[in-house]
Tab-separated table of C-alpha atoms (C1' of nucleotides) in Angstrom:
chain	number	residue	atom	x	y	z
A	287	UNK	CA	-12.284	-15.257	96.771
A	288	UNK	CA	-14.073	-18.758	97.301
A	289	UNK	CA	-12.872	-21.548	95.555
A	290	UNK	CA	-16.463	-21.322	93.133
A	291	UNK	CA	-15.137	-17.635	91.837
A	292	UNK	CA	-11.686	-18.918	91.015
A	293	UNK	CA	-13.328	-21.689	88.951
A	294	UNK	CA	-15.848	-19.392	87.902
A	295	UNK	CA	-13.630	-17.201	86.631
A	296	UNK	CA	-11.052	-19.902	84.699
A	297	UNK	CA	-14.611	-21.529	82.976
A	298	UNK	CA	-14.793	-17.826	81.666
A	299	UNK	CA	-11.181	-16.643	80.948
A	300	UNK	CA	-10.679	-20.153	78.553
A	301	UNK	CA	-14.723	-19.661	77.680
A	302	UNK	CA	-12.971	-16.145	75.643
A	303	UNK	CA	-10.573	-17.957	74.304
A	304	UNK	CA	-12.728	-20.527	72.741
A	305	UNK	CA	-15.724	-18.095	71.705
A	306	UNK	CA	-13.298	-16.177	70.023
A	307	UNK	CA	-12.255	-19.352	67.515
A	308	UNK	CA	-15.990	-21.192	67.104
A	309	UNK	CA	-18.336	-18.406	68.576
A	310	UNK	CA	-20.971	-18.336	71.211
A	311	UNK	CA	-22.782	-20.879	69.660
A	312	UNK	CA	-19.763	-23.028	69.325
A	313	UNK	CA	-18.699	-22.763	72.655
A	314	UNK	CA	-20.004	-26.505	74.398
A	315	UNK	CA	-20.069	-26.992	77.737
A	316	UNK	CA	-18.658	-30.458	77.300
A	317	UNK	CA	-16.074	-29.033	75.387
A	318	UNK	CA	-15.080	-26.460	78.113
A	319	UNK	CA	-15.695	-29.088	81.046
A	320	UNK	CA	-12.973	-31.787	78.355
A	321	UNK	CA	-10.576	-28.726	78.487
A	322	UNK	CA	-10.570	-27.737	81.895
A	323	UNK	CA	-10.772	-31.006	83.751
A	324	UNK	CA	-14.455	-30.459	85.043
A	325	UNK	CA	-17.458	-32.880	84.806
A	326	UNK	CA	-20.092	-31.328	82.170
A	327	UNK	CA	-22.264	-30.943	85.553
A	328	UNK	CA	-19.546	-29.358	87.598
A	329	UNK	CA	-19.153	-26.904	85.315
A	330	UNK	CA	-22.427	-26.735	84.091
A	331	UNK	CA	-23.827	-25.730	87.860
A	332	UNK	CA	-21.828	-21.963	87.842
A	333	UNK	CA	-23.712	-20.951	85.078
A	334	UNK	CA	-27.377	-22.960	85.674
A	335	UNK	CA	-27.862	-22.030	81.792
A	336	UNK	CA	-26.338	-21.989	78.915
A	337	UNK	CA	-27.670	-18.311	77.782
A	338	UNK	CA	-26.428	-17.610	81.210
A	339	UNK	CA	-22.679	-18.665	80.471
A	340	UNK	CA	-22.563	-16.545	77.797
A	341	UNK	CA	-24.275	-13.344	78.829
A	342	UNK	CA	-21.300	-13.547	81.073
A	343	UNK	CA	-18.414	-14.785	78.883
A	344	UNK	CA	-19.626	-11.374	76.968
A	345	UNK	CA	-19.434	-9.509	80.300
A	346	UNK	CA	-16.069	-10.704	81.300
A	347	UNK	CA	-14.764	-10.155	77.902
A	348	UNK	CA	-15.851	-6.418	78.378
A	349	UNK	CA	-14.408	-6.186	81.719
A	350	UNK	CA	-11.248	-7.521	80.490
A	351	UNK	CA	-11.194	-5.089	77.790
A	352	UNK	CA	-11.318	-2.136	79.862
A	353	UNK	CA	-8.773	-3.555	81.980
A	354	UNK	CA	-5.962	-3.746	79.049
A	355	UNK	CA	-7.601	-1.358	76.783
A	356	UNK	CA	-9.593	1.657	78.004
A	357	UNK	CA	-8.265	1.784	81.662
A	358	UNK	CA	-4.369	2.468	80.538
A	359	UNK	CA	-5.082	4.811	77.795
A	360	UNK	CA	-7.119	6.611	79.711
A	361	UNK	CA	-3.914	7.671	81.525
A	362	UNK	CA	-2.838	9.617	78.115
A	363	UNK	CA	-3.440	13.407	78.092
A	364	UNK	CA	-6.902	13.785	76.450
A	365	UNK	CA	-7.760	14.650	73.020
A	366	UNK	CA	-5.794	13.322	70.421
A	367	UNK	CA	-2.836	11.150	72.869
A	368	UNK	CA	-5.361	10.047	74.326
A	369	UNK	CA	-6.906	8.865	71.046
A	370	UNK	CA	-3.906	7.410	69.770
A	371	UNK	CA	-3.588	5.415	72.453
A	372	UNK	CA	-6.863	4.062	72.394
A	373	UNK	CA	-5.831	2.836	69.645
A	374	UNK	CA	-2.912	1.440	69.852
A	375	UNK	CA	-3.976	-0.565	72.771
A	376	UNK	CA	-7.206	-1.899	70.621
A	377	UNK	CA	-4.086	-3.291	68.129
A	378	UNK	CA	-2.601	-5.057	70.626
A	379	UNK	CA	-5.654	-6.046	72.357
A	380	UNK	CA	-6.364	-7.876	68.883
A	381	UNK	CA	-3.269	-9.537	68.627
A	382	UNK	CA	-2.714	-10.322	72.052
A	383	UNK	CA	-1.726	-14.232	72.299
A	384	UNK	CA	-1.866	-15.972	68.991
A	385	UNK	CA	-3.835	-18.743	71.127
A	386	UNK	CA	-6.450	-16.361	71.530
A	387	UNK	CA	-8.674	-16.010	68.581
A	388	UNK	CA	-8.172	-11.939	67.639
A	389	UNK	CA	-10.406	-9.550	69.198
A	390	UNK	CA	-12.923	-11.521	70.906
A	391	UNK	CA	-15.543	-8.604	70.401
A	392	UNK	CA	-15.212	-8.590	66.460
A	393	UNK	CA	-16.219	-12.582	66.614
A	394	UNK	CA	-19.044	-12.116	69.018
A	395	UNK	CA	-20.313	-8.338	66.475
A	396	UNK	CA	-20.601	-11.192	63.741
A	397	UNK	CA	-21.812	-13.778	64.763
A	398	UNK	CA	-24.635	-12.238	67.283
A	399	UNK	CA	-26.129	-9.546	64.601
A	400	UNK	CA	-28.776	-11.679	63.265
A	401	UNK	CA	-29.576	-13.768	66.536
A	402	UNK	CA	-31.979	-11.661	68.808
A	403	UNK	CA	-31.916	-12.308	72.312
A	404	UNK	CA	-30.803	-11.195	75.831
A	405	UNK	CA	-26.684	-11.781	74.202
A	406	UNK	CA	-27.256	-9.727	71.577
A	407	UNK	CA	-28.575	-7.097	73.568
A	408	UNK	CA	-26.059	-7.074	75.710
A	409	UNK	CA	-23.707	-7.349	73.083
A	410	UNK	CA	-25.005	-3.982	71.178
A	411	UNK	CA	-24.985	-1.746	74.733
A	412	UNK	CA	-21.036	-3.126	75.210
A	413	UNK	CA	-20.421	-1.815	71.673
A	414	UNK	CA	-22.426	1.260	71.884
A	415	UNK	CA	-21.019	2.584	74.575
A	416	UNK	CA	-17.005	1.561	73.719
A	417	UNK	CA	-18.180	3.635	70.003
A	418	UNK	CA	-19.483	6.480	72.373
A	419	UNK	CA	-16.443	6.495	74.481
A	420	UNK	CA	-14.549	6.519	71.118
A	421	UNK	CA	-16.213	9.439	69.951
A	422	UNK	CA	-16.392	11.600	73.305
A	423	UNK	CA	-12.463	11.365	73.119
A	424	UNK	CA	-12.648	12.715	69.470
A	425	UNK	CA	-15.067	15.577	70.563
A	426	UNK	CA	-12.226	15.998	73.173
A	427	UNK	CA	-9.683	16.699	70.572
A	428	UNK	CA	-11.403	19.086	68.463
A	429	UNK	CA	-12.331	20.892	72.029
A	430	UNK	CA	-8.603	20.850	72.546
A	431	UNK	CA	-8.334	22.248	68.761
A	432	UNK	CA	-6.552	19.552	67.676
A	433	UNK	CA	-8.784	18.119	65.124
A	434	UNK	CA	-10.846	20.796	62.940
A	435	UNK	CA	-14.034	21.771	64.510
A	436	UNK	CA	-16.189	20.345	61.710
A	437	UNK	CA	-14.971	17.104	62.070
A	438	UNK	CA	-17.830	14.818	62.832
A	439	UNK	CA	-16.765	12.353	66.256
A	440	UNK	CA	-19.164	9.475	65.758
A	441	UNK	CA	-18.356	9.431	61.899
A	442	UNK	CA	-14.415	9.323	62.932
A	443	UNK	CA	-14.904	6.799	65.671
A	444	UNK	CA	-17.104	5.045	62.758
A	445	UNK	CA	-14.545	4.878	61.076
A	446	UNK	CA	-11.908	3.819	63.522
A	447	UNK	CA	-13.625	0.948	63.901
A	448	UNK	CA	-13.646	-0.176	60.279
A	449	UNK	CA	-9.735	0.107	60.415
A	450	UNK	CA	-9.876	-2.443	63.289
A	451	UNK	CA	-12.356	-4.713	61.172
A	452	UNK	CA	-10.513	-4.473	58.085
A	453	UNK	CA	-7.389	-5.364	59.917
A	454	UNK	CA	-8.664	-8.554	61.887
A	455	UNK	CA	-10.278	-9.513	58.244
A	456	UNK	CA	-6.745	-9.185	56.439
A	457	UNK	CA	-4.797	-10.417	59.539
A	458	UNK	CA	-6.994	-13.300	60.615
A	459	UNK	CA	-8.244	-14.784	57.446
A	460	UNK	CA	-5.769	-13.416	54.633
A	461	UNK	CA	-2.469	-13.947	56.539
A	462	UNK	CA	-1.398	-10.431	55.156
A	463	UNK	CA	1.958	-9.628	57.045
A	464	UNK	CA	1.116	-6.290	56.642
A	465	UNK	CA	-2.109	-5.771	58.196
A	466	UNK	CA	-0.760	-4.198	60.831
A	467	UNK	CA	1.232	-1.591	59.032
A	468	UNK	CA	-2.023	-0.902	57.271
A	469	UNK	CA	-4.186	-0.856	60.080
A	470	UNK	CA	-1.910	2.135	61.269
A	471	UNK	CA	-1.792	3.504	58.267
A	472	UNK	CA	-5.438	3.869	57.806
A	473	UNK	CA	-5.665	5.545	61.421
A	474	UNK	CA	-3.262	8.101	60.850
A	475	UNK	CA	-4.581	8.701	57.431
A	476	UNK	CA	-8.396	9.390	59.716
A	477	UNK	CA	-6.513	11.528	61.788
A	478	UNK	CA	-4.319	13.801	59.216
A	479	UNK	CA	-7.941	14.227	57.198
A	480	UNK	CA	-9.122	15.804	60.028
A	481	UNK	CA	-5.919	17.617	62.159
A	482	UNK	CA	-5.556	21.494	62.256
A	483	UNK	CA	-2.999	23.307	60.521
A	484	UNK	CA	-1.457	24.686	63.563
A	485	UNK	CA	-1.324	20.925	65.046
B	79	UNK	CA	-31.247	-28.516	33.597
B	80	UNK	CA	-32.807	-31.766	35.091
B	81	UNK	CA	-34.316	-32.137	38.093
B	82	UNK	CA	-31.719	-32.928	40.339
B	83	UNK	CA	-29.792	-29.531	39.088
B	84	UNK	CA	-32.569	-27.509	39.758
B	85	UNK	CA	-33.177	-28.526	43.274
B	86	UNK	CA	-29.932	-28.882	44.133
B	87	UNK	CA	-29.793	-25.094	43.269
B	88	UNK	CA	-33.105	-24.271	45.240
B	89	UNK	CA	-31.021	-26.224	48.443
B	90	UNK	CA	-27.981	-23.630	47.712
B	91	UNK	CA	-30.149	-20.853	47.215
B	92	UNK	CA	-31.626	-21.392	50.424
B	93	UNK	CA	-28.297	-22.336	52.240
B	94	UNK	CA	-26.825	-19.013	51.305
B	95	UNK	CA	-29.671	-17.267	53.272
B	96	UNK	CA	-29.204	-19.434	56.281
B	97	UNK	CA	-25.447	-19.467	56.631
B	98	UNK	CA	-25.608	-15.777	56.209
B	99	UNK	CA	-27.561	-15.254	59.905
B	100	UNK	CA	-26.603	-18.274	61.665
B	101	UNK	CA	-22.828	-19.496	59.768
B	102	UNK	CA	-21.904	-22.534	57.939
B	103	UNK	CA	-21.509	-24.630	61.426
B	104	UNK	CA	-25.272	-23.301	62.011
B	105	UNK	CA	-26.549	-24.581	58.545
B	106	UNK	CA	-27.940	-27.705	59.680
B	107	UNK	CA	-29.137	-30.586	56.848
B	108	UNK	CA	-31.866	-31.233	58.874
B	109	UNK	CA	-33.164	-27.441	59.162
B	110	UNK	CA	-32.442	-27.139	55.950
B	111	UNK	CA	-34.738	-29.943	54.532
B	112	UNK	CA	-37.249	-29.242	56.782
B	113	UNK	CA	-37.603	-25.693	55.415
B	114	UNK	CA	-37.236	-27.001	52.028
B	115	UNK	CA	-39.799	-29.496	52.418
B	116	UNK	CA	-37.356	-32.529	51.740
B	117	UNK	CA	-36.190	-35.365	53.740
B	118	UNK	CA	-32.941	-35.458	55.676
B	119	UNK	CA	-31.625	-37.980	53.431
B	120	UNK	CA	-32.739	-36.639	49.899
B	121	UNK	CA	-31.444	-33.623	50.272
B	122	UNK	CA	-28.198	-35.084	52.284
B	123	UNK	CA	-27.749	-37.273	48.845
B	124	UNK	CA	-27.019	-34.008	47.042
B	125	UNK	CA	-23.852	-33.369	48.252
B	126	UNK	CA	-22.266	-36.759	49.995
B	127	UNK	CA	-21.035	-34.464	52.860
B	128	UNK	CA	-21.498	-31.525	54.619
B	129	UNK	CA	-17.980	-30.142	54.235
B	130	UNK	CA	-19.018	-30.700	50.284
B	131	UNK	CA	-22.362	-28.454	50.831
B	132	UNK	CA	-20.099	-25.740	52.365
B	133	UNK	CA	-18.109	-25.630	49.499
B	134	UNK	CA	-20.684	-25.515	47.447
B	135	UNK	CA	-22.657	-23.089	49.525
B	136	UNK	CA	-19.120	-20.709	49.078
B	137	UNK	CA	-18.945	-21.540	45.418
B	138	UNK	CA	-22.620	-20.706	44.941
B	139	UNK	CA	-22.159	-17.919	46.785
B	140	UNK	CA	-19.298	-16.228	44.303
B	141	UNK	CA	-21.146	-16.778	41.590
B	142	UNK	CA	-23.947	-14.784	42.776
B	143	UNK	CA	-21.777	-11.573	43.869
B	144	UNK	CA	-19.682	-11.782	41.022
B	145	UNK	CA	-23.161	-11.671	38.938
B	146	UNK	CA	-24.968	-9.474	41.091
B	147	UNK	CA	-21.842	-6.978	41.672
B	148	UNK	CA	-18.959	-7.352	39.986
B	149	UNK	CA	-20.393	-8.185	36.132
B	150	UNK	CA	-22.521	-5.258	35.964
B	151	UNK	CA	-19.930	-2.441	37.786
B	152	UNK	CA	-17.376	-3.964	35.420
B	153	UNK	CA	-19.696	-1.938	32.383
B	154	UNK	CA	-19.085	1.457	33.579
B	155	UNK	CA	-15.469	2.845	32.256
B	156	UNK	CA	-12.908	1.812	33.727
B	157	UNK	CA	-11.058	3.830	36.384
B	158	UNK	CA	-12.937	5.834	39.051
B	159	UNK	CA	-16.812	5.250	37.783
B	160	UNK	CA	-15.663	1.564	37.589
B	161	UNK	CA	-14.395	1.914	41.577
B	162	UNK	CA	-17.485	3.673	42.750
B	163	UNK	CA	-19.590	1.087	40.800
B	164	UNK	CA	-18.172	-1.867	42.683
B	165	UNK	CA	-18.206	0.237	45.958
B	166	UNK	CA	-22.099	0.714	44.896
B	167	UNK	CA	-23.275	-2.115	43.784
B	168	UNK	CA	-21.375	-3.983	46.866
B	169	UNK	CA	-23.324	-1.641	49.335
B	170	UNK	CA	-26.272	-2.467	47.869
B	171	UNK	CA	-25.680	-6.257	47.647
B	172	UNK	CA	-24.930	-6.001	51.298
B	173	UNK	CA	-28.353	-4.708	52.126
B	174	UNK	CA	-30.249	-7.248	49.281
B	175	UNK	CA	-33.434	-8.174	50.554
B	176	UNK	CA	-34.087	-8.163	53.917
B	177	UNK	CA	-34.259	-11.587	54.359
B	178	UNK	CA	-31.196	-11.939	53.458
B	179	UNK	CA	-28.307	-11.516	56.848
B	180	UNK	CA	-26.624	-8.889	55.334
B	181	UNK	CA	-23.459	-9.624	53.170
B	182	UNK	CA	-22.927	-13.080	52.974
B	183	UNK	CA	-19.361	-12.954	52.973
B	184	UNK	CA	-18.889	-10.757	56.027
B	185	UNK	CA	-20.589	-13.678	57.680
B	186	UNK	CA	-18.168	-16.297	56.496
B	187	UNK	CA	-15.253	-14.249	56.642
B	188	UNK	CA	-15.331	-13.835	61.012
B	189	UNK	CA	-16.176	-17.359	60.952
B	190	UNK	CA	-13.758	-19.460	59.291
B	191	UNK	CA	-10.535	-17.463	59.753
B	192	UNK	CA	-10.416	-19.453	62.652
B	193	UNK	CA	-11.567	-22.764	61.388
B	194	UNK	CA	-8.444	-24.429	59.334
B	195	UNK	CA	-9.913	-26.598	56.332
B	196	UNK	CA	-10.923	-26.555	52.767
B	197	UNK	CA	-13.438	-24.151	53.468
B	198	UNK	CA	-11.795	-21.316	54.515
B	199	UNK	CA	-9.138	-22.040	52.224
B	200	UNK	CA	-11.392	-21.723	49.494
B	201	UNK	CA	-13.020	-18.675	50.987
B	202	UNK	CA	-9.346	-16.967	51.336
B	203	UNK	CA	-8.954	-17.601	47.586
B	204	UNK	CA	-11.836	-16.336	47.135
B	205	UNK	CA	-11.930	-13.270	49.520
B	206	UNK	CA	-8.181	-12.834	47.889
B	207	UNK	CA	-9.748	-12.341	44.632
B	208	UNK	CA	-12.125	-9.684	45.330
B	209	UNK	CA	-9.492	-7.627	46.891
B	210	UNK	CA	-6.901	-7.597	44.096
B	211	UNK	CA	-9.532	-7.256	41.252
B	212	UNK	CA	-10.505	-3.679	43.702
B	213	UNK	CA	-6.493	-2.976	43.721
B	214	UNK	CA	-6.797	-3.340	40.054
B	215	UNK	CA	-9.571	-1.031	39.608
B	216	UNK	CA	-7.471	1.533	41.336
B	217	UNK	CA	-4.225	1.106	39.564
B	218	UNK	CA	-6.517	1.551	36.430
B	219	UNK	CA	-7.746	4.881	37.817
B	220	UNK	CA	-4.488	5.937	38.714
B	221	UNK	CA	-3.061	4.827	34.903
B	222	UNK	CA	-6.019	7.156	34.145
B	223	UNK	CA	-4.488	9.675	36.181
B	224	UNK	CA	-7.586	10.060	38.150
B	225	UNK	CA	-5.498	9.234	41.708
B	226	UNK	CA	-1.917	10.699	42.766
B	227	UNK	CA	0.304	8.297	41.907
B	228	UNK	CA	1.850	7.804	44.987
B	229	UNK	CA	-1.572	5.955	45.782
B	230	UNK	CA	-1.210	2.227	47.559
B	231	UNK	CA	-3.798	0.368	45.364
B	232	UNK	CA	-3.813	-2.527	48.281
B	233	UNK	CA	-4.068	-0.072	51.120
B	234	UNK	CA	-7.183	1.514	48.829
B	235	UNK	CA	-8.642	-1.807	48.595
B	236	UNK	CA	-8.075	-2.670	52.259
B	237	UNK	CA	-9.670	0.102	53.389
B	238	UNK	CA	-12.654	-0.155	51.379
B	239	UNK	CA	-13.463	-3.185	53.044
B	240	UNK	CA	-12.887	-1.591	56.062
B	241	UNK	CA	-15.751	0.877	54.983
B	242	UNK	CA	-17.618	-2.237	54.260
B	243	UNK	CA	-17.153	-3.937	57.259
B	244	UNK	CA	-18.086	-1.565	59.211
B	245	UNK	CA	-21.338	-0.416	57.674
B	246	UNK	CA	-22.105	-4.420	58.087
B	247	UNK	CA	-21.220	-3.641	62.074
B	248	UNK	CA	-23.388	-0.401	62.375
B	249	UNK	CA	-26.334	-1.306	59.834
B	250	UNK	CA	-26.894	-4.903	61.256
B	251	UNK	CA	-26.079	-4.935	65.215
B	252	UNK	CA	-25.975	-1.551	65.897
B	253	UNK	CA	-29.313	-0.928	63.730
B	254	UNK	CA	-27.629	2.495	63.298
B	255	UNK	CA	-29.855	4.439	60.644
B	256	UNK	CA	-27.284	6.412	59.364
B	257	UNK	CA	-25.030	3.362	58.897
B	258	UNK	CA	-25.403	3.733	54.686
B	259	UNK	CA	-24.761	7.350	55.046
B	260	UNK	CA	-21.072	7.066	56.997
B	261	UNK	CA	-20.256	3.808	54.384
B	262	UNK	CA	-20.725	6.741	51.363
B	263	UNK	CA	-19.065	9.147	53.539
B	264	UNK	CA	-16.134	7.071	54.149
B	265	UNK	CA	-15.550	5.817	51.104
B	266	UNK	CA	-16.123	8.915	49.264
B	267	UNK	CA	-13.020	10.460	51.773
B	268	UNK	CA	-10.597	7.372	50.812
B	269	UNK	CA	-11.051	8.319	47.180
B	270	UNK	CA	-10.851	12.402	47.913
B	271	UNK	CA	-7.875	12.108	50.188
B	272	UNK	CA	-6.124	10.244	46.623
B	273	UNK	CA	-7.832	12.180	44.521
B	274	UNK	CA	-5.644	14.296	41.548
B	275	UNK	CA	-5.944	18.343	42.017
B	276	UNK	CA	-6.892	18.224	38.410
B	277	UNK	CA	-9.565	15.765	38.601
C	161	DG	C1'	-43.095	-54.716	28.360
C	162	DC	C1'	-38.882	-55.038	30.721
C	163	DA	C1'	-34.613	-53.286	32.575
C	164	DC	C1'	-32.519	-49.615	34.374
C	165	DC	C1'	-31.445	-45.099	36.738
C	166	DG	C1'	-31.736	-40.884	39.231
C	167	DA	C1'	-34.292	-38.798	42.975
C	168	DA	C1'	-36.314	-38.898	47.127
C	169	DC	C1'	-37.875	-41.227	51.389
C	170	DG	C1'	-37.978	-43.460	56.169
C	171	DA	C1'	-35.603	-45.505	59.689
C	172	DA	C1'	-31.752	-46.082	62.240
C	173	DC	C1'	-26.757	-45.422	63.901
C	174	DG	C1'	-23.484	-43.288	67.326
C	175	DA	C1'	-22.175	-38.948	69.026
C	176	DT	C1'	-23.003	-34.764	71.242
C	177	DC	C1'	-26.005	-31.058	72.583
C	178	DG	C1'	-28.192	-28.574	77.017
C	179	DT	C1'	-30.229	-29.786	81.179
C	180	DG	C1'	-32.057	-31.838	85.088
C	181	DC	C1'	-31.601	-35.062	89.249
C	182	DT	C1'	-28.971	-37.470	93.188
C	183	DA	C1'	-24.669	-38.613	95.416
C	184	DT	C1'	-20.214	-37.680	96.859
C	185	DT	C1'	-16.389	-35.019	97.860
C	186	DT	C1'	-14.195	-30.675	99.330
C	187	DT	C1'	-14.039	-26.508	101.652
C	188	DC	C1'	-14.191	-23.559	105.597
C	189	DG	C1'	-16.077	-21.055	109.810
C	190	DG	C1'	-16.880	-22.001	114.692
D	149	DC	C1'	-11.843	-31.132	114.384
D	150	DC	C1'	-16.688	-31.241	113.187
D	151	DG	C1'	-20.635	-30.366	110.792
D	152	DA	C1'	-22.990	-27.365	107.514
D	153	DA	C1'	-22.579	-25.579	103.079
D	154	DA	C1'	-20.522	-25.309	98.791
D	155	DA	C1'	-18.475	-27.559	94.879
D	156	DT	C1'	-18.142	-31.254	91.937
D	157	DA	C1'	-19.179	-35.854	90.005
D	158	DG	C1'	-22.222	-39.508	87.981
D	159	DC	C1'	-25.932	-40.739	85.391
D	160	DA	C1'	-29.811	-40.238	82.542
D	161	DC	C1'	-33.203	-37.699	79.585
D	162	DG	C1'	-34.893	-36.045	75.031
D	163	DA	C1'	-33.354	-33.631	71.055
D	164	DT	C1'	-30.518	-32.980	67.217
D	165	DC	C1'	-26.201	-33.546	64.793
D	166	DG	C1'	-24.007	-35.859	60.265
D	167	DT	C1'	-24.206	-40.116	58.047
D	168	DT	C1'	-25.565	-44.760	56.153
D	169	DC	C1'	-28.638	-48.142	54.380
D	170	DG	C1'	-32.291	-50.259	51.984
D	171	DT	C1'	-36.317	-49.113	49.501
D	172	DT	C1'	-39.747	-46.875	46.562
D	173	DC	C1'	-41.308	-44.380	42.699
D	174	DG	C1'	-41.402	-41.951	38.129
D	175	DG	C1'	-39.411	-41.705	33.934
D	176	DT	C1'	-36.458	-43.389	29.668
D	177	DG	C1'	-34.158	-46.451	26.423
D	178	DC	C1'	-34.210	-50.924	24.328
DNA sequence: GCACCGAACGAACGATCGTGCTATTTTCGG
DNA sequence: CCGAAAATAGCACGATCGTTCGTTCGGTGC
């Protein structure tokens, strides 16, 4: 790795960070080049644009996510383990470091949904497909007949999703201690809805 | 009203539509007089500051869900019709008019629970509000005997922002059409998994 | 008719935004 | 160890940010 990846990549690994707190269109490149010791030129020349620099803070974010998210709970048993620990790993993934600002993705879902261009559209495939992959793991687990056959996968990972959203809202802005507890709570409470007697 | 009043309410009017696609740090005096056909400074004399135009921008903001959503829901008896008013009239506030970037409070919500200040201070009070007048719609319906009374009120009311959230997430970036259909649908399961045999 | 006041305007401020240029330094293969 | 190439710095630009100041204009009370 050349010495212009390895500053690539710390421009984008405190870029998260800081898109996480202000959002995409709060992220300055003089801020980032103050921050990380770098002339606002320096920096500015990995990226040649700003739109660039964030089409791929939003990739590296996603890359990132798989890492510490998808890859290791893909190593559950599939159907519902597998599930679970999608989840799971999404709750920590959200907490993660209090530096960082919660789940990166839920800051970048808000603030990108009413600001068309090339980000958002990259944005919306990186969220489609993580909902897909959500809801092929559910179709999993009724295969496996652990969730009843009419259960409806995209309306469950639908779901799932709001769970995550409600917690970041009640963590991140209400300082509920118990957001996590609920968070669970409202997970298993998708899940028992939907289990098979025998399971 | 005079005629400082009234245009001072056109401004927040206005600003509520803005902040709601591109956030309070992307409501900009100068976009905003431009669109309003005012001068920088005129309309900049209305409120002394800009963190004072966000807080009036929040406060203006209340008033108009509590009128638009809470007032009227707060007719139908209380209990159950009076939870799947609010849940109703909320959904439909979200949507509004097109124009509009969806629920103005999502918007605010991602955006300042990072930003430490009186802003988001006032929006947690705010946001706090909202929540526990829900949780005390569904104590009332439990009272009523219309939920099992083992029901969590706060968990109820969590998770209905949950379902609200993430219609915001499906309807706006995803463009999901069925978005309004899984809201109902999940909603409609948080009060059916509570729900009394009887009722 | 004169004094006053609220409302709005135009111009300017320092700061910061993204973005180009041109040097200068640093890195690294031969 | 040298020279090409890559990485970074320095400087300047037009635009826009929030904010301030002095001024103008229409109306209202005395």
């Amino acid at each position: 790795m050349g010495k212009g990846e390895s500053t690539r990549e710390a421009i984008l690994r405190h870029a998260i960070v800081v898109a996480s707190r202000v959002g995409l269109s709060g992220l300055t490149i003089g801020r980032l080049a103050q921050e990380l010791d770098l002339s606002k030129s320096g920096l500015f020349s990995h990226f040649h644009s700003k739109e660039a620099l964030e089409l791929q803070v939003l990739e590296y974010g996603a890359a990132r996510f798989v890492e510490n998210v998808v890859k290791p709970a893909l190593a559950a048993p599939r159907g519902l383990p597998r599930l679970q620990a999608l989840f799971d790993r999404w709750l920590t993934w959200s907490q993660s470091d209090p530096s960082s600002g919660g789940c990166f993705f839920v800051a970048m879902a808000t603030e990108l949904d009413d600001r068309p261009g090339p980000a958002r559209d990259l944005l919306v495939r990186l969220q489609r497909s993580w909902i897909d992959l959500l809801a092929g793991v559910v179709a999993a687990a009724i295969r496996e007949g652990q969730l009843r056959p009419d259960s409806d996968p995209d309306q469950l990972a639908h779901d799932a999703y709001g769970a995550m959203l409600a917690y970041h809202h009640a963590s991140r802005l209400l300082d509920d201690p118990a957001a996590e507890e609920r968070a669970r709570r409202s997970f298993a409470s998708l899940l028992d809805a939907r289990r098979t007697p025998a399971s």
